[in-house]
XYZ file of C-alpha atoms in Angstrom:
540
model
C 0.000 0.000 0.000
C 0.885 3.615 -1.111
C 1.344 4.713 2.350
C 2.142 8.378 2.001
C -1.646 8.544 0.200
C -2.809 6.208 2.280
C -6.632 6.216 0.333
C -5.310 5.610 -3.016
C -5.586 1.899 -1.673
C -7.299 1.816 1.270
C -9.831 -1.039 2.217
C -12.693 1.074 4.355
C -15.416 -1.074 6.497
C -18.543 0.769 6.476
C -20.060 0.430 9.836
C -24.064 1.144 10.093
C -24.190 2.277 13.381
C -27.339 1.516 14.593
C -27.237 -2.306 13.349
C -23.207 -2.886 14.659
C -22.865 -3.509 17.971
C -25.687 -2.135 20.922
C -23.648 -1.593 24.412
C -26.481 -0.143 26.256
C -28.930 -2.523 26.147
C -31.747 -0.255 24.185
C -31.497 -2.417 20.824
C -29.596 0.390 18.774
C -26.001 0.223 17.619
C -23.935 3.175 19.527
C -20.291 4.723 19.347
C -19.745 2.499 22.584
C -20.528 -0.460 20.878
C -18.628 0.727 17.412
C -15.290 1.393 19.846
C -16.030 -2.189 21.411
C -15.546 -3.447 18.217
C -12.573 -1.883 16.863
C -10.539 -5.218 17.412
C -12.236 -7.329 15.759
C -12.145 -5.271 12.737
C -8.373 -4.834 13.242
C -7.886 -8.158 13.060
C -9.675 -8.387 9.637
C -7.258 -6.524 8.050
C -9.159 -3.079 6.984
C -7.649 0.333 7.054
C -10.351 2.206 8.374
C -14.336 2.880 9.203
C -16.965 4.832 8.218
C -19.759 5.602 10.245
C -23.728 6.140 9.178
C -24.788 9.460 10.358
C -25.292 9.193 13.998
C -25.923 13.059 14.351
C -29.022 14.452 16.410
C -32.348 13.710 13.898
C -35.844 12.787 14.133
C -34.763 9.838 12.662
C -37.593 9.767 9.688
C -34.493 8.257 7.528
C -32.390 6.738 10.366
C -29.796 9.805 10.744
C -29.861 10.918 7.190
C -32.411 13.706 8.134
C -30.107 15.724 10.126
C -30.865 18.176 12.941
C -27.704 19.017 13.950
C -24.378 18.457 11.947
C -21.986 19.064 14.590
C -23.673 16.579 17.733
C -24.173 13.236 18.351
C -27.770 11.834 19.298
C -28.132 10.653 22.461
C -29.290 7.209 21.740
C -25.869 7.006 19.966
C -23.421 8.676 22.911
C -22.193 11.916 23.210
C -19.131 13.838 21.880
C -16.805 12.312 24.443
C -17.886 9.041 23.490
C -17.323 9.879 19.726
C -13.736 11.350 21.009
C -13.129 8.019 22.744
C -13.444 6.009 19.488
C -11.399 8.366 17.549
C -8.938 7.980 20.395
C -9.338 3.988 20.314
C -8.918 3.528 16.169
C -5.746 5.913 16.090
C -3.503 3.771 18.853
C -5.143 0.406 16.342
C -4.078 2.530 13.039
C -7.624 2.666 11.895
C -9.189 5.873 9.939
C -12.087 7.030 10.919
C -14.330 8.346 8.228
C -17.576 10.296 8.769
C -20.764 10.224 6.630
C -21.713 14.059 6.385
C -25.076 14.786 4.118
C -24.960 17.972 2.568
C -28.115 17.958 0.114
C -30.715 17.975 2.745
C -31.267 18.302 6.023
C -33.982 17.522 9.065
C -37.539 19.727 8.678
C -36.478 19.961 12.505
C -33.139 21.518 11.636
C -33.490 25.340 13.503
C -33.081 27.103 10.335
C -35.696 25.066 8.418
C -38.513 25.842 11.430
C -37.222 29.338 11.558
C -37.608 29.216 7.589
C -41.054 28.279 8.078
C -41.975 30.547 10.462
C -40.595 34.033 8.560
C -42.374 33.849 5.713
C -42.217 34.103 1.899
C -39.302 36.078 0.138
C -37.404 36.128 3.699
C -33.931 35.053 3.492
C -34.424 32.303 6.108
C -36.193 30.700 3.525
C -33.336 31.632 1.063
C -31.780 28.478 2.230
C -33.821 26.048 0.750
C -36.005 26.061 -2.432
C -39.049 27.997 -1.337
C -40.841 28.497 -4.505
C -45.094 29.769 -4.968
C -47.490 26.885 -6.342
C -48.623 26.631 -10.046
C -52.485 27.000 -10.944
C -55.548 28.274 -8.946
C -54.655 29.872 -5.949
C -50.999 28.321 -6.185
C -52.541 24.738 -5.369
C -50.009 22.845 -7.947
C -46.788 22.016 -7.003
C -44.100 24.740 -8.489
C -43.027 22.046 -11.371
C -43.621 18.055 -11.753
C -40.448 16.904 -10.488
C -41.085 13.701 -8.379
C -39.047 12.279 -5.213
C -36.811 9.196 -5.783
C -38.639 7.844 -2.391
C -41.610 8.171 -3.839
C -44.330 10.800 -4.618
C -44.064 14.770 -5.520
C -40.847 16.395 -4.464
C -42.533 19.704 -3.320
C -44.745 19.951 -0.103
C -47.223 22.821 0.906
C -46.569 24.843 3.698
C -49.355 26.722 6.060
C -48.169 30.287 6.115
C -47.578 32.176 9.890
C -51.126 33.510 9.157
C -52.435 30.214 8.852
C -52.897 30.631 4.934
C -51.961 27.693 2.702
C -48.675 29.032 1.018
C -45.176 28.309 -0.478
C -44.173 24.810 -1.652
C -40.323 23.580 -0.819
C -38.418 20.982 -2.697
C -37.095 17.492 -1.348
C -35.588 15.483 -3.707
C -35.871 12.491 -0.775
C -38.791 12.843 1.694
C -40.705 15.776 3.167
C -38.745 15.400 6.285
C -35.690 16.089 4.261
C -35.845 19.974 2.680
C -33.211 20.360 0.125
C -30.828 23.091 0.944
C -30.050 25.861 -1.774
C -26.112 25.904 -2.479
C -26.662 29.440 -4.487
C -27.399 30.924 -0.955
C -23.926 31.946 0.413
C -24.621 31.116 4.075
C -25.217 27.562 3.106
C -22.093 27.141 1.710
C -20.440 28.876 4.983
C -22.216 26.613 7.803
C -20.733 23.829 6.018
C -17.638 25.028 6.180
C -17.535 25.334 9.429
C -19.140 21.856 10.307
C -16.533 20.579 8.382
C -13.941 22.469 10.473
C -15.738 21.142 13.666
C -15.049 17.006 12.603
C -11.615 17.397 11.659
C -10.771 19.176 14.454
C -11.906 16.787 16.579
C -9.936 14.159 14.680
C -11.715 12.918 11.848
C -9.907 11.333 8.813
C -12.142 12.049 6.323
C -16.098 12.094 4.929
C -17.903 9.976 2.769
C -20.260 12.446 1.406
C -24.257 11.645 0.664
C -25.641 12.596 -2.491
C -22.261 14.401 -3.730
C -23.579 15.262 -7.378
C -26.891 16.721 -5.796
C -26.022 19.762 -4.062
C -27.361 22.042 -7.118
C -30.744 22.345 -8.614
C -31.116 24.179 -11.729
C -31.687 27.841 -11.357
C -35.363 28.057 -12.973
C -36.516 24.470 -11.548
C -38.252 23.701 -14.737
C -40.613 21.036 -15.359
C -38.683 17.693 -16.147
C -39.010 15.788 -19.238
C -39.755 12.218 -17.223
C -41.009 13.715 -14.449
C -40.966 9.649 -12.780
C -37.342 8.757 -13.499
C -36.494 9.672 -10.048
C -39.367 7.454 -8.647
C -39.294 5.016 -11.155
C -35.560 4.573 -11.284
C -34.946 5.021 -7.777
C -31.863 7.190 -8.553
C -30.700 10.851 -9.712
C -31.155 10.754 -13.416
C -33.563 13.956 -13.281
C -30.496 16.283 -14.952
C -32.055 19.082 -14.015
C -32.071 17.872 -10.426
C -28.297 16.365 -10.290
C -25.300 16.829 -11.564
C -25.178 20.536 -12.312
C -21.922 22.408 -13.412
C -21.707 24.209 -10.141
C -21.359 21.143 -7.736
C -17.258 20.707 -8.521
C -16.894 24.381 -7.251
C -18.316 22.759 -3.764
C -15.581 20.016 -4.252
C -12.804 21.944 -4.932
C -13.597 24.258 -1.867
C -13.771 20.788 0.222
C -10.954 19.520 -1.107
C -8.888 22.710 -0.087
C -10.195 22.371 3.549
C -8.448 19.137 3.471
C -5.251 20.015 2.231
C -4.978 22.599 4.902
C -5.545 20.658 7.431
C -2.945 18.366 5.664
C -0.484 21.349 5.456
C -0.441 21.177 9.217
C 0.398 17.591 10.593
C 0.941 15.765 7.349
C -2.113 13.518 7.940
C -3.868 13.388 4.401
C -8.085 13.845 4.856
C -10.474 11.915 2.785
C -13.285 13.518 0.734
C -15.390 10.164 -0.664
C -18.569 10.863 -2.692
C -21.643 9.141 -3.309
C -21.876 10.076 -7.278
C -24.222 8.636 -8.763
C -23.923 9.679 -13.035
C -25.124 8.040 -16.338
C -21.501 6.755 -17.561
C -18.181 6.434 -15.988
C -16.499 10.001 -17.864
C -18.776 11.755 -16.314
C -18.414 10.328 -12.612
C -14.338 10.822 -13.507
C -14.927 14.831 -13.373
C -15.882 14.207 -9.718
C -12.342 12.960 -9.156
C -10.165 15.374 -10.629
C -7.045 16.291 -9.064
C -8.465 19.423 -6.683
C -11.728 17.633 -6.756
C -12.695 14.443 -4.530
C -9.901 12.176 -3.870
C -12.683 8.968 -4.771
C -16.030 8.595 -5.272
C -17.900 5.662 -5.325
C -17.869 3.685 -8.880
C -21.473 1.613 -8.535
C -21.341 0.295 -11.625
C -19.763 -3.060 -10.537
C -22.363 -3.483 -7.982
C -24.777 -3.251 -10.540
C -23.481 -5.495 -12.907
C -25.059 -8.835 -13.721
C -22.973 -12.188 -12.837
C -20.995 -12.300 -16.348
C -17.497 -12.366 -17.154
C -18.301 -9.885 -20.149
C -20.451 -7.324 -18.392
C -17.754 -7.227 -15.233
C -14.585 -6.764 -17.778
C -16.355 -3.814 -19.727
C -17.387 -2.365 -16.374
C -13.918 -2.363 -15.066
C -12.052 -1.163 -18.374
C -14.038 1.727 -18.461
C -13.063 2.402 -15.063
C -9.862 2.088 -15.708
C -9.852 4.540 -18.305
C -12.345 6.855 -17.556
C -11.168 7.025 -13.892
C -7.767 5.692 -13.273
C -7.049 8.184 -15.810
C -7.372 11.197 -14.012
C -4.551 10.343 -11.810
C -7.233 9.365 -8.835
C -7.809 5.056 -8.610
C -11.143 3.480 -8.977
C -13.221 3.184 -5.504
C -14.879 -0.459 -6.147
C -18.318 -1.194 -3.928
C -20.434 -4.376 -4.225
C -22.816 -3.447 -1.470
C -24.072 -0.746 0.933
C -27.054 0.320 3.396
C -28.876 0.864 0.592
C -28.462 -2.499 -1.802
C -29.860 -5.524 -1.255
C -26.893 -7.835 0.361
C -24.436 -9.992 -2.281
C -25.280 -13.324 -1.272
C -29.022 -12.549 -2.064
C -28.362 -10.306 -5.465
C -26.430 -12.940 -6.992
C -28.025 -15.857 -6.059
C -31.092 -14.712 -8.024
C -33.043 -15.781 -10.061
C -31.464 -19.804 -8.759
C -33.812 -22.179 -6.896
C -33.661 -21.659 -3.538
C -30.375 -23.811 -2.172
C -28.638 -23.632 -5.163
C -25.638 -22.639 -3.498
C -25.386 -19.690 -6.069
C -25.496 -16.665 -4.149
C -22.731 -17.650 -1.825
C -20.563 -18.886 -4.100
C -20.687 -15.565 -6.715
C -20.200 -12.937 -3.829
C -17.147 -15.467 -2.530
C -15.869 -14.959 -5.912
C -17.098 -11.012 -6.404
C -15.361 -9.973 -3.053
C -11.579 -11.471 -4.505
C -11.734 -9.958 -7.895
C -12.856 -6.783 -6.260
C -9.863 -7.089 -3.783
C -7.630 -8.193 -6.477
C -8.846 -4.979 -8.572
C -6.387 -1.835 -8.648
C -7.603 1.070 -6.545
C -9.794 1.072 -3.235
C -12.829 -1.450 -2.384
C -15.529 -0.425 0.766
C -17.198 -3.262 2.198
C -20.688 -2.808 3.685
C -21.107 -4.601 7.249
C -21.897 -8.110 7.554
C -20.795 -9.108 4.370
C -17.473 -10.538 5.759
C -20.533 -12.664 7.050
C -21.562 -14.062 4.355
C -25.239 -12.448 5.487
C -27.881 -13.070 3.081
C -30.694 -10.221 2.564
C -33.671 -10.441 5.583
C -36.599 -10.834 2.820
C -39.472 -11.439 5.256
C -39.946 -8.881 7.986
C -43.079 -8.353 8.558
C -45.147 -5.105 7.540
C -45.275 -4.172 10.848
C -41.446 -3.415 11.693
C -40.310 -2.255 8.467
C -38.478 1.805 8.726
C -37.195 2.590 5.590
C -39.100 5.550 4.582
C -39.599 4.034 0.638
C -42.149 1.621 2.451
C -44.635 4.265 3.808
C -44.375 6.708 1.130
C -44.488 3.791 -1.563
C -46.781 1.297 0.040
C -44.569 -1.069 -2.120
C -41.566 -3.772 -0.465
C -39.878 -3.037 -3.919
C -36.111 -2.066 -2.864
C -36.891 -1.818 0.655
C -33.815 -1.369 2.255
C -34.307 -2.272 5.720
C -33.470 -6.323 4.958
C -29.732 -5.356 4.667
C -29.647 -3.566 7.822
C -30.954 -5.950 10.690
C -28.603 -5.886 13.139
C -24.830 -7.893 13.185
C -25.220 -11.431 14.454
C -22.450 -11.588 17.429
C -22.535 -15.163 18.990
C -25.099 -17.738 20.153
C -27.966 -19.204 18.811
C -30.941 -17.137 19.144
C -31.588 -13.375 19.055
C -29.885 -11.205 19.762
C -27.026 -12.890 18.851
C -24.644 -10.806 21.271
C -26.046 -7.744 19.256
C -27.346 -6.133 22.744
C -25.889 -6.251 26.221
C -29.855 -5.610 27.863
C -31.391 -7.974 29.862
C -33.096 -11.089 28.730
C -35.239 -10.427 26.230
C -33.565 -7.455 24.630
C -34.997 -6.633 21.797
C -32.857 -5.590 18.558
C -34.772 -2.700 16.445
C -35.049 -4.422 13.360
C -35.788 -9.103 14.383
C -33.335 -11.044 13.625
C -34.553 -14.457 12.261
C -33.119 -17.802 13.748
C -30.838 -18.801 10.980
C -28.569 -15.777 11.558
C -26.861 -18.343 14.012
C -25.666 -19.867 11.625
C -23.803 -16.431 10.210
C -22.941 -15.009 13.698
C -19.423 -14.020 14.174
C -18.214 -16.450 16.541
C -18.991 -19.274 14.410
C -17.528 -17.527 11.541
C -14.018 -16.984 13.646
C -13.871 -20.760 14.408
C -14.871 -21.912 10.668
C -11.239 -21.329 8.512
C -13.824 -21.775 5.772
C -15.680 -19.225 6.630
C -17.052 -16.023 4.389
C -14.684 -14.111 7.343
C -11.663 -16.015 6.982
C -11.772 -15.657 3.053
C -12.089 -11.604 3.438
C -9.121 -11.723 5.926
C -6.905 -13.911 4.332
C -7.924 -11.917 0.734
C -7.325 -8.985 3.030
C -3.609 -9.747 4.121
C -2.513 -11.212 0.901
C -3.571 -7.880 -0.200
C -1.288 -6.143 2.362
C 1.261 -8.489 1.665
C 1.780 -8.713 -2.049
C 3.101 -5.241 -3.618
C 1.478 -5.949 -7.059
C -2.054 -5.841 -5.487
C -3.519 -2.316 -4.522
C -2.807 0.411 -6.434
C -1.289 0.248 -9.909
C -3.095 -1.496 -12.996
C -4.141 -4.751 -14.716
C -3.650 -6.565 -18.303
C -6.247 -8.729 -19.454
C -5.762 -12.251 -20.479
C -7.353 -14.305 -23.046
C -9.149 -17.436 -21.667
C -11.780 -19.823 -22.259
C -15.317 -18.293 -22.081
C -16.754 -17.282 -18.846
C -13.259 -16.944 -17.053
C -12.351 -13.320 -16.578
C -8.530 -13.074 -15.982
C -5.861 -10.155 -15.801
C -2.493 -9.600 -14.280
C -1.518 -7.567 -11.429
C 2.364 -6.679 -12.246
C 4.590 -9.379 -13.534
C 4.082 -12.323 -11.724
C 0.174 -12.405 -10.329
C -2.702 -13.334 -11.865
C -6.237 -13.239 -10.577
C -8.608 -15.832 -12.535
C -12.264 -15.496 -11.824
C -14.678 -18.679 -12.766
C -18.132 -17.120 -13.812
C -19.793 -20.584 -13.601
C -19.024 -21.747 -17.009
C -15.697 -23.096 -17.054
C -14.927 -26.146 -15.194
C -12.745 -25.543 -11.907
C -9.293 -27.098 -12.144
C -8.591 -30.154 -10.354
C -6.259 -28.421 -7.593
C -8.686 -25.780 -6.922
C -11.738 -28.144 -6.516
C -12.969 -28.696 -2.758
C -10.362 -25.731 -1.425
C -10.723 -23.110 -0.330
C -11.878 -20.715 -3.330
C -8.526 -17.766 -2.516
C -5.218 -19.987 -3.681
C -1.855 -17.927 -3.874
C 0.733 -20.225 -5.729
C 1.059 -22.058 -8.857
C -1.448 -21.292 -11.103
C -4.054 -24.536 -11.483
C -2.325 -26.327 -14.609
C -4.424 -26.120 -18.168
C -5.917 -22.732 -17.312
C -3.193 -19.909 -17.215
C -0.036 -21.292 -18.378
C 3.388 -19.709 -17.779
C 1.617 -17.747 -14.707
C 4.135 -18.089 -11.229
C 1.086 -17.340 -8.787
C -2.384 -17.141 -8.931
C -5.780 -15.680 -7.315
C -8.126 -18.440 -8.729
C -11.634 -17.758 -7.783
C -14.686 -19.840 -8.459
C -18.148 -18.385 -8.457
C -19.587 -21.574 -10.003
């Protein structure tokens, strides 16, 4: 690893606070629980964390409707417990990453009630998009853009007189108000709540809806008013991805460097871009821009050896080629889990799903640039598919009616040890309750078990993990593809390594079959000849 720009590389464990590790005994994740568990993700081999918001919010979209930017919630901690974990993951050389959100914010943040309260034209409401209602009496929403949760993204306000009045835009929920970024003061109280993280220690931020920040200036009607909705994404382009956003970016990215300038400890800016191809997501990356943002478009790639090689060449040059690396992802808080995504459409016990995100979490570690693994997945955890109506959170359920893409079946809280729930999760009493069930067969998943088992979804992260540590052609740098035999992708990672990935239609080589699926030696005879070591994996 490049460790002077220690990101260029870096493998980052994205904790969800709330489903990690509970240490009061109230069923939600904390900071307490996240610093309890600093070891064990030391041991696994990652380079550092990043935490879901755990901010002060009404929690309509668990922390990413924000109150308060600069204090923690109190069924998280407090700001000494936050400066305990910092403490904790510097003495284990662990970064700590925060997740800031910058498009929108709580309707209970202070200057969204004090919006409300002043009135039209008032520059309290300046800070958001206040705009007057189309038709009759202003009754129409100010243009047809729709939310990507579901339903309009404008909601009514009743004036201070108790009139019906403006409409304001949120591009999520109605809890979440979109700020305005052409309002000056906006711009400046993120400044300095990005001045008040990093001087308490923080490495970095992994930034929420980076290529949202700007609306265009007339808000005019959209052309597919339901892409948002439909798609469940920003592909509105008059709603994302404006021109103006890489001035925000740049600005960031300065803050960084300064802080840089003084004790030589690089900061992190990592964005959540999500753009039609991968030129336009390089722009985001740019030398004074972001030093990564996240490249989705392997996650979403179907289980082929042709669809993942185009996906990663055009990374490579599209990306790579700015001078930043490629920041791989297979899953987050917001996909459904690997195990479950691949093994679909296969009969159920196929054996499928496990196998393919065995096999998608070594290419991605054997692919140049950085990789962020989502919670749990060092697990092996399959997606929770059948919680019942009653306990579901995500905020696409109520305003959708629809189980479509609900997200809340990749965030049930971490299995820890034993056999029933909560699996270790909470330290309450018997009969502790974790906020989202767990079902039974997460025993079989919990991390205990998966310490013991050397063939275990955990061991074959940590061993991919050190390897990766170990060997200097893996990290940063590039690959050369390899001809094989159809549905084996296979490139080169400097002179000597080669990383061989079995989509299911090859057969698996004799030395490879009924071992463990990471191999780091001779290369299995008949499939890459004249290769002196090997990363074979099999997702057959």
């Amino acid at each position: 690893m490049n460790r002077h720009h220690w990101w260029r590389d870096a493998v980052i464990y994205q904790v969800y606070v709330r489903s990690f590790l509970d240490s009061t005994g109230d069923g939600i994740g904390d900071l307490a629980g996240v610093r309890a568990g600093l070891p064990y993700l030391k041991k696994l081999g990652v380079d550092g964390i990043w935490l879901s918001p755990f901010y002060p919010s009404p929690q309509h979209d668990h922390g990413y409707d924000v109150a308060d930017y600069t204090g923690v919630d109190p069924v998280f901690g407090d700001l000494a417990e936050f400066d305990l974990l910092v403490d904790a993951a510097r003495r284990l050389g662990v970064k700590v990453l925060l997740d800031i959100v910058p498009n929108h914010c709580s309707s209970e943040h202070p200057w969204f009630r004090a919006a409300l309260a002043a009135g039209p034209g008032s520059p309290e409401r300046a800070r958001f998009h206040f705009a007057d209602g189309r038709g009759p009496d202003g009754a129409e929403p100010p243009n047809n853009w729709h939310a990507m949760f579901g339903g309009p993204a404008w909601t009514r306000v009743t004036e201070p007189d108790g009139r019906p009045g403006q409409w304001y835009l949120h591009m999520f929920t109605p809890e979440q108000p979109d700020w305005n970024w052409r309002e000056p003061e906006v711009a400046a109280e993120f400044d300095r709540i990005l001045r008040f993280w990093l001087d308490r220690g923080a490495d970095g931020f992994r930034i929420d809806v980076a290529a949202g920040l700007y609306k265009h200036p007339e808000l005019p009607d959209s052309p597919d008013p339901e892409a948002d909705a439909r798609t469940r994404d920003s592909v509105n382009p008059l709603a994302w991805n404006q021109p103006e956003v890489h001035e925000v970016w740049r600005h960031w990215r300065a803050v960084c460097e300064e802080y840089t300038a003084r004790d030589g400890r690089e900061r992190l800016l990592v964005g959540e871009v999500s753009v039609p191809t991968a030129r336009e997501h390089a722009r985001y990356v740019r030398a004074d821009e972001l030093h990564q943002a996240f490249f989705f478009d392997l996650l979403g790639a179907p289980w082929d050896a042709d669809a993942f090689r185009k996906v990663v060449s055009e990374a490579m040059q599209d990306i790579a080629g700015t001078g930043s690396t490629v920041t791989w992802v297979l899953n987050n808080h917001d996909q459904v889990r690997t195990v479950t995504r691949y093994g679909e459409p296969a009969p159920e016990g196929s054996g499928l799903g496990p196998a393919r995100a065995r096999a998608a979490a070594l290419l991605m570690l054997a692919l140049p640039g950085a990789a962020y693994i989502y919670q749990g997945e060092e697990l092996g955890l399959p997606e929770v598919v059948d919680l019942p109506d009653d306990v579901l959170t995500d905020p696409i359920f109520r305003r959708t009616g629809s189980r479509a893409r609900v997200r809340d079946g990749c965030r049930v809280p971490l299995p820890w040890s034993g056999q029933a729930s909560p699996f270790g999760f909470t330290s309450g009493a018997e009969g502790a309750r974790p906020w989202l069930p767990q079902p039974e067969w997460f025993a079989e998943h919990a991390t205990d078990r998966a310490l013991a088992d050397t063939r275990s979804f955990w061991h074959l992260y940590r061993d991919g993990l050190q390897l990766r540590a170990a060997l200097d052609q893996l990290g940063e740098g590039t690959l050369r593809w390899l001809d094989t035999q159809p549905g084996v992708l296979a490139f080169t990672r400097g002179d000597d390594l080669v990383c061989a990935v079995n989509f299911g239609t090859a057969p698996v080589p004799a030395p490879v079959a009924g071992t463990p699926l990471l191999a780091s030696g001779p290369c299995p005879p008949g499939t890459l000849p004249g290769s002196t070591a090997a990363w074979w994996i099999d997702g057959s």
